[in-house]
PDB file of C-alpha atoms and ligand atoms in Angstrom:
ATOM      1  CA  UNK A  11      -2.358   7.812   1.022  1.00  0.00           C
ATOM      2  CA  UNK A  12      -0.458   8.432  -2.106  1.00  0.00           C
ATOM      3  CA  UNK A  13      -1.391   6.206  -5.060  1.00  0.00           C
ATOM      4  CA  UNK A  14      -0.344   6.726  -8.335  1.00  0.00           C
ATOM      5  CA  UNK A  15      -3.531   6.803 -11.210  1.00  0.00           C
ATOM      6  CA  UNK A  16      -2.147   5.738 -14.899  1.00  0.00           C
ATOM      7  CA  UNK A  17      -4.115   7.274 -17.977  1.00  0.00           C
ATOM      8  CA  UNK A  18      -5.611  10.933 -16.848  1.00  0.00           C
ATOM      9  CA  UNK A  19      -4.672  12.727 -20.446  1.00  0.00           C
ATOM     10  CA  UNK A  20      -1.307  10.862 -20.236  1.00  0.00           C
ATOM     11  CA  UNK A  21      -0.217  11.520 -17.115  1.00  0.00           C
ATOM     12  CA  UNK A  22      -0.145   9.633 -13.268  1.00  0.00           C
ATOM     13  CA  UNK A  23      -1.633  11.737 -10.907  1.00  0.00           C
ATOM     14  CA  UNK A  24      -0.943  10.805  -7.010  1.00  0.00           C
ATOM     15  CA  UNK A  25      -3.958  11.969  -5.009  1.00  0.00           C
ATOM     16  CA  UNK A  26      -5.704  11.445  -1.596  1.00  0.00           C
ATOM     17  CA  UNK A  27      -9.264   9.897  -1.779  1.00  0.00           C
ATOM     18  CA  UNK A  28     -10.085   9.952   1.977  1.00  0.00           C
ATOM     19  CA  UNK A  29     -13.635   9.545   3.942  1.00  0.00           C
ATOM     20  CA  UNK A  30     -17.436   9.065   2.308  1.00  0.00           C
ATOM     21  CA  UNK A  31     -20.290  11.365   1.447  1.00  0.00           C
ATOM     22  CA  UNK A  32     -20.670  14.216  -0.664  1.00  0.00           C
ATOM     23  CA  UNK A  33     -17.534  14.725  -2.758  1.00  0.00           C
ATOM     24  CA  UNK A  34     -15.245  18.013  -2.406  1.00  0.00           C
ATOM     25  CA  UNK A  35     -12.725  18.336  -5.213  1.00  0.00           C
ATOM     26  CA  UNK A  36      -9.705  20.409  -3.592  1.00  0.00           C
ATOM     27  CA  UNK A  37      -7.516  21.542  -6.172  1.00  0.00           C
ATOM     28  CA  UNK A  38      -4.062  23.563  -4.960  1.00  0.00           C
ATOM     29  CA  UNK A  39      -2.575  26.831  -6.467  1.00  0.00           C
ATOM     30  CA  UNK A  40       1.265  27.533  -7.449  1.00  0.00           C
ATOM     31  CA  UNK A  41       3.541  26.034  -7.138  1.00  0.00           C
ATOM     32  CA  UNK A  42       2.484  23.550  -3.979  1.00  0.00           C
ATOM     33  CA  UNK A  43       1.256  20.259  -3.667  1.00  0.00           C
ATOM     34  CA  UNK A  44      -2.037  18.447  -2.208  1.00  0.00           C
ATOM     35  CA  UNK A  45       0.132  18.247   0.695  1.00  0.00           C
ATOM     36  CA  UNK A  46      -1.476  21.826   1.146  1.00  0.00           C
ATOM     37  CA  UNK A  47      -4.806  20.113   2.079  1.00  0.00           C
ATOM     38  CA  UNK A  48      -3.010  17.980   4.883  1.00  0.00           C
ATOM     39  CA  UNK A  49      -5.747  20.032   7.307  1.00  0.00           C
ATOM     40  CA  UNK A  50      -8.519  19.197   4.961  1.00  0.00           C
ATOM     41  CA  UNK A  51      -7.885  15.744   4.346  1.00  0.00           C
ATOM     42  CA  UNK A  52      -7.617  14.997   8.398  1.00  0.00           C
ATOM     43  CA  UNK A  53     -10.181  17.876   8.917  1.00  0.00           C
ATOM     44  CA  UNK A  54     -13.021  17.299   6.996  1.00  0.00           C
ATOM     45  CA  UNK A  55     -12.961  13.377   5.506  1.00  0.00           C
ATOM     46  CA  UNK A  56     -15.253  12.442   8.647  1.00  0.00           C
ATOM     47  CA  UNK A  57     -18.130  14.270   7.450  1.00  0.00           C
ATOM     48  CA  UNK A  58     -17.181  14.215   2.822  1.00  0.00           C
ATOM     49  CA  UNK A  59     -15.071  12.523   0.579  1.00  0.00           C
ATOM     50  CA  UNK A  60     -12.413  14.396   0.302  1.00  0.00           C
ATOM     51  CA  UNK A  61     -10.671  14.497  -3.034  1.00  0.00           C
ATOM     52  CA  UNK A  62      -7.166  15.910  -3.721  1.00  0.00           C
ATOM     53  CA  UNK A  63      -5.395  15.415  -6.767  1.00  0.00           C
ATOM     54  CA  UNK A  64      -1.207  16.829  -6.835  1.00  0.00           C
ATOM     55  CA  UNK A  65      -1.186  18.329 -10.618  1.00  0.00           C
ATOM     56  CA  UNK A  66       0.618  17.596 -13.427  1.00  0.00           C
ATOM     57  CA  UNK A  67       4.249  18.821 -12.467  1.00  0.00           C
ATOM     58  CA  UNK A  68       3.491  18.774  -8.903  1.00  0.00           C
ATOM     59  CA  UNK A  69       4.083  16.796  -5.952  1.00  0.00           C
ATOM     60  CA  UNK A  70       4.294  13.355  -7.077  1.00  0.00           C
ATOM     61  CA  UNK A  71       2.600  13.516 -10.298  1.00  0.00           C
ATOM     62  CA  UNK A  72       3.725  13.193 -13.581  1.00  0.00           C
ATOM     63  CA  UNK A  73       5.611  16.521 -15.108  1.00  0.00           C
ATOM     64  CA  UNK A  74       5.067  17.094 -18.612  1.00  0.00           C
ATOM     65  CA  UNK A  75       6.559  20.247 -20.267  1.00  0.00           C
ATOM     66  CA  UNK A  76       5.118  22.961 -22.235  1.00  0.00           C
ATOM     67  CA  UNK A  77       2.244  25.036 -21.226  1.00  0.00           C
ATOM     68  CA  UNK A  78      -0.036  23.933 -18.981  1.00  0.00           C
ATOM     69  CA  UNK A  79      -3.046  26.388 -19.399  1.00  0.00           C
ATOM     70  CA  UNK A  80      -5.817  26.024 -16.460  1.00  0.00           C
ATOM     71  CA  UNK A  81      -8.190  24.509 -19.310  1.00  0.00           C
ATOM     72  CA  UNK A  82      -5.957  21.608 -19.662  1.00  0.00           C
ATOM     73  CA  UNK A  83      -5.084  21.246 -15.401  1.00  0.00           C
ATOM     74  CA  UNK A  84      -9.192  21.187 -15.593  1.00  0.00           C
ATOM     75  CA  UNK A  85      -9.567  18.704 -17.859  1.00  0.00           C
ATOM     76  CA  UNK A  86      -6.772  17.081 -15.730  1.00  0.00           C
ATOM     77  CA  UNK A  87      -9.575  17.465 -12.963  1.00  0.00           C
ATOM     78  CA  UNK A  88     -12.308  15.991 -14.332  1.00  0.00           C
ATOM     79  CA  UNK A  89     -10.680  12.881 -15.936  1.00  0.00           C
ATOM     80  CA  UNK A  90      -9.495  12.212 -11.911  1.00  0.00           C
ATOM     81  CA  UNK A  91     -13.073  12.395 -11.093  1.00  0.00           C
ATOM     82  CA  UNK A  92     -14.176   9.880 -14.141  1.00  0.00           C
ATOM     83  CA  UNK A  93     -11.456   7.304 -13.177  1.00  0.00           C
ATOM     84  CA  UNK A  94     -12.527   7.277  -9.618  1.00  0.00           C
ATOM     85  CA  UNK A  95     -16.270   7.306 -10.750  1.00  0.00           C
ATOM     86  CA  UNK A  96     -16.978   9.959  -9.069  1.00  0.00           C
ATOM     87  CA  UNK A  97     -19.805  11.120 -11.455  1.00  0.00           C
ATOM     88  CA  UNK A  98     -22.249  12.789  -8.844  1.00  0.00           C
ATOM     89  CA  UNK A  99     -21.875  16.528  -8.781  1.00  0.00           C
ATOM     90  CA  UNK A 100     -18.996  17.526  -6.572  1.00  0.00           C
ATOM     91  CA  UNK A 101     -18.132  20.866  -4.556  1.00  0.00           C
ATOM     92  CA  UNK A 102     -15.105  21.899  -6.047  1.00  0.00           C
ATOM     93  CA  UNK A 103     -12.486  24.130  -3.759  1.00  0.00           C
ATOM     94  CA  UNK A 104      -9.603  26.083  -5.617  1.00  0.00           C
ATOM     95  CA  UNK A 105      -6.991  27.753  -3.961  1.00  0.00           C
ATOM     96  CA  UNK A 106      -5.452  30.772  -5.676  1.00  0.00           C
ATOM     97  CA  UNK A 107      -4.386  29.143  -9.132  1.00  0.00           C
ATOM     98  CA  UNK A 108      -6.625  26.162  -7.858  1.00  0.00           C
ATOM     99  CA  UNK A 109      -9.438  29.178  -8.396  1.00  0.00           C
ATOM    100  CA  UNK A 110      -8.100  29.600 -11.521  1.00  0.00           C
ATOM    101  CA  UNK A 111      -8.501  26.160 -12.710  1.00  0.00           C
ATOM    102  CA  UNK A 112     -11.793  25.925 -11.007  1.00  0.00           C
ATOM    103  CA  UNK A 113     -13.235  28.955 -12.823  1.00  0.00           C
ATOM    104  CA  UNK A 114     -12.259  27.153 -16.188  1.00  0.00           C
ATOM    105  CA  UNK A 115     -13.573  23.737 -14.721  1.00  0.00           C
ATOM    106  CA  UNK A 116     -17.202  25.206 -13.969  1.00  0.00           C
ATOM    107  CA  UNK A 117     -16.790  26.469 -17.642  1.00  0.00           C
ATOM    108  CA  UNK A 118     -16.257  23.416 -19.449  1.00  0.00           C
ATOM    109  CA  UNK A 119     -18.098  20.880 -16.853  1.00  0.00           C
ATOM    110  CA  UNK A 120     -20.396  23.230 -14.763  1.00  0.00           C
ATOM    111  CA  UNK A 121     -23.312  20.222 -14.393  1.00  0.00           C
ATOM    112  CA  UNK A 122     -20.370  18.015 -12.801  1.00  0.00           C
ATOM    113  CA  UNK A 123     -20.496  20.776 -10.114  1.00  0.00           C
ATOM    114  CA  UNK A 124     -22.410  20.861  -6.780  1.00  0.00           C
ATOM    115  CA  UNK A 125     -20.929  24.079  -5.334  1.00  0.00           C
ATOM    116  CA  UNK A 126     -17.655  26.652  -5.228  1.00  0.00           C
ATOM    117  CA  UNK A 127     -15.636  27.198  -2.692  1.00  0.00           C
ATOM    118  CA  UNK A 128     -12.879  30.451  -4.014  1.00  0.00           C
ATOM    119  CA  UNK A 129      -9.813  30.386  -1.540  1.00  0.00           C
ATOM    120  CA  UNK A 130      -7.952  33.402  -1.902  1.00  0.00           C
ATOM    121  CA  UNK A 131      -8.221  33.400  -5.488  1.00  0.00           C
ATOM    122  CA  UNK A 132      -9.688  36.220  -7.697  1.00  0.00           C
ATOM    123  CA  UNK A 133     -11.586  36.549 -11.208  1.00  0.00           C
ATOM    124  CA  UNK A 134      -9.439  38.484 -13.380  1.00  0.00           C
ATOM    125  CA  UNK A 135      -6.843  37.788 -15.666  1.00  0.00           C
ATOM    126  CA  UNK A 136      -2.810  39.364 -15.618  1.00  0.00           C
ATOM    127  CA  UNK A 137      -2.372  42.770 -16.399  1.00  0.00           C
ATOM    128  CA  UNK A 138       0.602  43.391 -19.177  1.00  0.00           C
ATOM    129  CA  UNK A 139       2.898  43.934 -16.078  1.00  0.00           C
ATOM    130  CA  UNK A 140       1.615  40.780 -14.595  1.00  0.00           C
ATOM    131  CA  UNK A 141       2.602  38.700 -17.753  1.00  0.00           C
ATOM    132  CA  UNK A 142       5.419  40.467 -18.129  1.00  0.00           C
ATOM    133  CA  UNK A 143       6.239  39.592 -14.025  1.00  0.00           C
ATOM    134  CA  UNK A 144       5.320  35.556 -15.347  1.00  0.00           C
ATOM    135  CA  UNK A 145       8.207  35.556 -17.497  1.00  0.00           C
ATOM    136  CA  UNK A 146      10.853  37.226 -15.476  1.00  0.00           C
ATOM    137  CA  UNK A 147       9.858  34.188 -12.958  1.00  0.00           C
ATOM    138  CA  UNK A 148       9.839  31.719 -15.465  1.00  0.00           C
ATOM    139  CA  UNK A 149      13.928  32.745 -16.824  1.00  0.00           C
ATOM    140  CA  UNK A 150      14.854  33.039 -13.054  1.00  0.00           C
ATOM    141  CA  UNK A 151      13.579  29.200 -11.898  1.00  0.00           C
ATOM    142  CA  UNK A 152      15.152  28.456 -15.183  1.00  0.00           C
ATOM    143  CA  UNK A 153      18.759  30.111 -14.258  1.00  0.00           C
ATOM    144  CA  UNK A 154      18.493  29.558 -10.347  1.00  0.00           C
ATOM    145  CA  UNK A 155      16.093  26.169  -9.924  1.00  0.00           C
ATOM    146  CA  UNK A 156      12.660  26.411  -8.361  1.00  0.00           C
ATOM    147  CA  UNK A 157      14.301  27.128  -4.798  1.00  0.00           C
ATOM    148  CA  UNK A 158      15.021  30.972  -6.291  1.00  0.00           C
ATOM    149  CA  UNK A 159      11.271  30.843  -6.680  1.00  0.00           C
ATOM    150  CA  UNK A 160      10.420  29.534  -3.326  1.00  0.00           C
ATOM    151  CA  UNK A 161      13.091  31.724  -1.976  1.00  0.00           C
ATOM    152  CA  UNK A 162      11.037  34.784  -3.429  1.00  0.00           C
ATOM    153  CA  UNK A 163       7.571  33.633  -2.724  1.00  0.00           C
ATOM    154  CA  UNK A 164       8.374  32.522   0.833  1.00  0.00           C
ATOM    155  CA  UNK A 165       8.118  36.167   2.543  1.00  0.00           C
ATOM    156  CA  UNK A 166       4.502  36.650   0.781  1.00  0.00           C
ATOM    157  CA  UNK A 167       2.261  33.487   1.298  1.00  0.00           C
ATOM    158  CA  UNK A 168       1.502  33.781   5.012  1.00  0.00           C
ATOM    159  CA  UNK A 169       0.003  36.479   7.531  1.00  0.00           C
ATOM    160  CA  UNK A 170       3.378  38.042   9.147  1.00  0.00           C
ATOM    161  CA  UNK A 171       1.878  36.565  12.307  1.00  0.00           C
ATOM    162  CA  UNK A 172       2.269  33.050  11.067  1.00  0.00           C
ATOM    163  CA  UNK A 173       6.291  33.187  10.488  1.00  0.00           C
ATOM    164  CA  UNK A 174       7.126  33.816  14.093  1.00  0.00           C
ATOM    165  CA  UNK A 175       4.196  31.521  15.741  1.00  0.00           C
ATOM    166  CA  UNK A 176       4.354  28.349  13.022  1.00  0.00           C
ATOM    167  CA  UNK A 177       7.818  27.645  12.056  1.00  0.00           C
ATOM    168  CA  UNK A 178       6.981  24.333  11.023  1.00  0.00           C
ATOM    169  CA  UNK A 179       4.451  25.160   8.204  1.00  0.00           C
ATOM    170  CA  UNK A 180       6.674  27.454   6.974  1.00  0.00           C
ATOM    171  CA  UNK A 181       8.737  24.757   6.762  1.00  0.00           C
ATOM    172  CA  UNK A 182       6.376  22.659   5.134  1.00  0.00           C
ATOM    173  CA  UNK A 183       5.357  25.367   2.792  1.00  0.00           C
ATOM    174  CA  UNK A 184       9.427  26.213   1.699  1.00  0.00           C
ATOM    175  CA  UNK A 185       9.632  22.194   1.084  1.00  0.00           C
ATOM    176  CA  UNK A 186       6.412  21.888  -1.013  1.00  0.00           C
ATOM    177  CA  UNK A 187       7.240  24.883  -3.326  1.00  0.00           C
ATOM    178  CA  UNK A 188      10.767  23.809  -3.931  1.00  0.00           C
ATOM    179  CA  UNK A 189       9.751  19.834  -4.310  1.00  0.00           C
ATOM    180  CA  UNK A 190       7.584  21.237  -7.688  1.00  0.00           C
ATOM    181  CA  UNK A 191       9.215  20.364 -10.979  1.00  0.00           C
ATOM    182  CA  UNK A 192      10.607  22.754 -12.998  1.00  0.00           C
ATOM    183  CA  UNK A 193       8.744  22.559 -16.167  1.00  0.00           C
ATOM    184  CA  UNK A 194       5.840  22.490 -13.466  1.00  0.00           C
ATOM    185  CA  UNK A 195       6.849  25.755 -12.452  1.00  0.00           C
ATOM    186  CA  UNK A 196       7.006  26.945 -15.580  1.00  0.00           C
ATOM    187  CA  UNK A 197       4.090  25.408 -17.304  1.00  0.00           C
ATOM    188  CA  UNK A 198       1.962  27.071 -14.612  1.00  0.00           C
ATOM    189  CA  UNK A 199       3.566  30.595 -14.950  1.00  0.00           C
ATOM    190  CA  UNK A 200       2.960  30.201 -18.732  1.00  0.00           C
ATOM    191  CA  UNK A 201      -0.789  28.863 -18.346  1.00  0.00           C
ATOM    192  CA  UNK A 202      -1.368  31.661 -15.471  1.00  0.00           C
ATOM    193  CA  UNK A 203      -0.053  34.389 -17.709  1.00  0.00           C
ATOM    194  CA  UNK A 204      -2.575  33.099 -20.598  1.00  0.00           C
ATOM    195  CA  UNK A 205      -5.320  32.521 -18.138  1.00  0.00           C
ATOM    196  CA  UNK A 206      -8.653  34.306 -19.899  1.00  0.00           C
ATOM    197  CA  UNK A 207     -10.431  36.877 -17.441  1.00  0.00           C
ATOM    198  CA  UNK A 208     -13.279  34.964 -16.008  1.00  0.00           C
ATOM    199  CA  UNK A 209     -15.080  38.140 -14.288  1.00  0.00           C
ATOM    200  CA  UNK A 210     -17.860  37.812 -17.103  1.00  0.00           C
ATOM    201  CA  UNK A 211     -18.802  34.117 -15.857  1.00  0.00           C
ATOM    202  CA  UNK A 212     -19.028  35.304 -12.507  1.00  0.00           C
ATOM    203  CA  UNK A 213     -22.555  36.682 -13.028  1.00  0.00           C
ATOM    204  CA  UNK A 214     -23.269  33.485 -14.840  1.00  0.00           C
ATOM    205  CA  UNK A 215     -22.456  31.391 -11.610  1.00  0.00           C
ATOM    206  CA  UNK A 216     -25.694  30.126 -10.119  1.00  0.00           C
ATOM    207  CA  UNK A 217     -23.996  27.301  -8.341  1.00  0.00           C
ATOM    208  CA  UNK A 218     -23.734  27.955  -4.534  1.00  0.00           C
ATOM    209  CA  UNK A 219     -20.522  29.637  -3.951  1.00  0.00           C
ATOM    210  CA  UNK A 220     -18.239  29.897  -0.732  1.00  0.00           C
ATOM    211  CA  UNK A 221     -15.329  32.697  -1.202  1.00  0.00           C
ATOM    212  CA  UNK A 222     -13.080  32.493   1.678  1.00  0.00           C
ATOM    213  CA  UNK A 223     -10.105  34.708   1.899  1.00  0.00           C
ATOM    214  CA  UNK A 224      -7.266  35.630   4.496  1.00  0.00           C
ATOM    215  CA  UNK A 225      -7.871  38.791   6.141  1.00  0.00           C
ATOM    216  CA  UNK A 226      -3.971  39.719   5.744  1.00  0.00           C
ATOM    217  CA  UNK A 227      -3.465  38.139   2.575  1.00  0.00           C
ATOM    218  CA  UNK A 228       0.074  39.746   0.575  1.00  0.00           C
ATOM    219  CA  UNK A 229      -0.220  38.295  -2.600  1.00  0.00           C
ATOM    220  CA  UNK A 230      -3.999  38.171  -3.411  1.00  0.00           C
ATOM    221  CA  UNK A 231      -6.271  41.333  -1.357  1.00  0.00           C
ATOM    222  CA  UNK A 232      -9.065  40.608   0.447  1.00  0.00           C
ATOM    223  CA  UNK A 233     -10.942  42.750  -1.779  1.00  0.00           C
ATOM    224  CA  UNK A 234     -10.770  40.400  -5.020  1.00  0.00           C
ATOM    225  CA  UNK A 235     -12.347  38.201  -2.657  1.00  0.00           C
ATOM    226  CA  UNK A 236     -15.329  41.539  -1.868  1.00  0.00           C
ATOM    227  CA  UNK A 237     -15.144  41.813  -5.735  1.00  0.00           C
ATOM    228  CA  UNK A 238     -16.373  38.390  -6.516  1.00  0.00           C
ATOM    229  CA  UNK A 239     -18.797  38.280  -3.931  1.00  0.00           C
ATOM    230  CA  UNK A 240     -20.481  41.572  -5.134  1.00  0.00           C
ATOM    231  CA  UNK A 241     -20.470  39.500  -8.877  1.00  0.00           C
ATOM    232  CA  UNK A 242     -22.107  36.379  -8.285  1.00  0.00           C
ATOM    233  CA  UNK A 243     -25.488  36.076  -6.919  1.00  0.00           C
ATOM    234  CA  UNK A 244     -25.690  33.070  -5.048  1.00  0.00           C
ATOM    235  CA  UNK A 245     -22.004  33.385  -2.622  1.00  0.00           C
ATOM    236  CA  UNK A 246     -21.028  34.119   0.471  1.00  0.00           C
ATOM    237  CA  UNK A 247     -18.202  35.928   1.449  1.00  0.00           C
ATOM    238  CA  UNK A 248     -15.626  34.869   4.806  1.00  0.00           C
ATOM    239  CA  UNK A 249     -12.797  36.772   5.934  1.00  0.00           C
ATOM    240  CA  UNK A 250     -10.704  34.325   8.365  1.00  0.00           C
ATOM    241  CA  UNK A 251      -8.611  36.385  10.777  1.00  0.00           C
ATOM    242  CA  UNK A 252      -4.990  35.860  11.345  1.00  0.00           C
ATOM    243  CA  UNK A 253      -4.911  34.097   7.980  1.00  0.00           C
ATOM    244  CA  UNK A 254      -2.774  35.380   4.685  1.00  0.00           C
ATOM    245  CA  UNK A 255      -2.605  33.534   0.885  1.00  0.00           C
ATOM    246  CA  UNK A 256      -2.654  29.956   2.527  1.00  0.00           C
ATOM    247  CA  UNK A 257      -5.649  30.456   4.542  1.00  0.00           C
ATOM    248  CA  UNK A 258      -6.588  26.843   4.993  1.00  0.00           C
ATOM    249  CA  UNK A 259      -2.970  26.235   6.700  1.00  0.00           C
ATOM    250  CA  UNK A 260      -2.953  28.812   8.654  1.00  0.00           C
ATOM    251  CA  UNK A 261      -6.064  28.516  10.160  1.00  0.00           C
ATOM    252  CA  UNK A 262      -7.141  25.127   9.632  1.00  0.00           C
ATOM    253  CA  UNK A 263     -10.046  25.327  12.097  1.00  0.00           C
ATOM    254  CA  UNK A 264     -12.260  28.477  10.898  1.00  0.00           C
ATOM    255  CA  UNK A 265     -11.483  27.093   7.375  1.00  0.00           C
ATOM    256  CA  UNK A 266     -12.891  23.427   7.807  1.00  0.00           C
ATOM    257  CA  UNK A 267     -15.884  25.155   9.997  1.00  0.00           C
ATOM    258  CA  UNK A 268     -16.766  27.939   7.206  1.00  0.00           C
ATOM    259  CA  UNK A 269     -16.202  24.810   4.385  1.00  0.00           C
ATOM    260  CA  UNK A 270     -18.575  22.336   6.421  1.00  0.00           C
ATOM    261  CA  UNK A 271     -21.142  24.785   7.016  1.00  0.00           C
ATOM    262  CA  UNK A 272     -21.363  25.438   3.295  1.00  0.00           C
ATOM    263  CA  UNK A 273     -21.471  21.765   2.701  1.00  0.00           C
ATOM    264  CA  UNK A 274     -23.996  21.085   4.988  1.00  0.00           C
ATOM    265  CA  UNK A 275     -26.384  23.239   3.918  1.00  0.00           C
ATOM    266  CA  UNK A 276     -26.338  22.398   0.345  1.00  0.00           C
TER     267      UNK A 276
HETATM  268  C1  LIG B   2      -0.933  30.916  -6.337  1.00  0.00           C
HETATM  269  O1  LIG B   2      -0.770  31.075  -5.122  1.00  0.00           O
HETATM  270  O2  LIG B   2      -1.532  29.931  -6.801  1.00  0.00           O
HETATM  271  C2  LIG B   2      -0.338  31.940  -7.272  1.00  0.00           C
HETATM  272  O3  LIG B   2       0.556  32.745  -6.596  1.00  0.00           O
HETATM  273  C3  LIG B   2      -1.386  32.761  -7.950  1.00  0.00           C
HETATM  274  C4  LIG B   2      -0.794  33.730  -8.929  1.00  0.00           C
HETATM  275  O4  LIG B   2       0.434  33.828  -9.054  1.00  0.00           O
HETATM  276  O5  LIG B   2      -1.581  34.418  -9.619  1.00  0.00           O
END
């Protein structure tokens, strides 16, 4: 299903609304598409309703330029949820930069939320190097187009494992990264690299909380996913084997499984 939703803070947003029962909120990281919840959507809408929103500048939603903190993709977030009148509590799933926008989502709107899932995601903000590493990317997709970016991404965001056995979602992973605008590219580098550090909330959390993480994750280490874990009270902590950043792709299975479990016994 892709629909297009007029009036969410001035944007469209295209989204898949699939399946009844209790709402998850699936939110994708950088720079990728809902088309990253393909496995979720098929997976999991027999037993939820599963919600997933393409961001401003991605997929087929409206780009806007300038900086698109993860305040503002949150606020993006809930105004999806209030024009679908969705207004019972939902679990809300963030991927990587989805985590980031969830973190600032249970900030703002923490009594719209049921429960956290934390996909390979992790609590604190960019070191100096690490905004300094956000603008280098931001003048290359500027001087080469976003397929320099996917072209240096590519090697990290799966378990070596899954290059040789699934050439097709690499495939499908190469053509959502290069499919994202430009100024989505860059708003999210430049919202990422102003992202507040949100490891003081996590002992605040008293939501039921799912981290999930690849166990041969490149680009975020399993133990951010240990770290959180250790910080908030109320989580659990699963390490899915033969997995790396996009866990949920890889290993579509043991993710749905660990994410219906959670649900279920909410
Ligand atoms: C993501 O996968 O969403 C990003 O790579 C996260 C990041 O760059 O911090």
């Amino acid at each position: 299903m892709n629909i297009q939703l007029h009036g969410i803070n001035d944007v469209s947003m295209a989204y898949e609304d699939r399946g009844s029962g209790p709402p998850l909120l699936f939110i994708h990281g950088y720079p990728l598409s809902r088309a990253l919840w393909e496995g979720q959507v098929n997976g999991l809408s027999g037993a939820a309703r599963v919600l997933a929103p393409d961001l401003r500048g991605h997929g087929d939603s409206q780009t806007t330029s300038g900086t698109y903190s993860m305040e503002l993709l949150a606020d993006d977030c809930l105004r999806f949820l209030d024009v679908l009148h969705v207004s019972q509590p939902v679990v809300v799933c963030g991927l990587s930069m989805g985590g980031y926008v969830t973190f600032a989502f249970y900030r703002k709107y923490q009594d719209r939320v049921a429960g956290l899932i934390l996909a390979a995601t992790k609590a604190g903000a960019d070191s100096l190097e690490g905004q300094a590493n956000r603008d280098k990317a931001a003048a290359t997709a500027r001087e080469k187009g976003v397929s320099a970016i996917a072209d240096s991404m590519l090697p990290k965001m799966l378990a070596a494992k899954t290059y040789e056995a699934k050439p097709d979602l690499v495939a499908t992973v190469r053509r959502m990264m290069e499919t994202t605008a430009l100024d989505g590219v860059v708003g999210d580098l430049m919202g990422m690299k102003e992202r507040p550090d949100s490891t003081p909330l996590l002992a605040e959390i008293d939501k039921p909380t799912l981290i999930l993480h690849g166990a041969d994750d490149q680009l975020i280490p399993p133990k951010e996913g240990e770290a959180m874990h250790a910080a908030i009270k109320n989580s659990r902590l699963q390490l899915i084997p033969g997995a790396g950043h996009l866990l949920n792709m890889e290993q579509p299975e043991l993710f749905n499984k660990a994410v219906r479990e959670f649900v279920g016994a909410l």
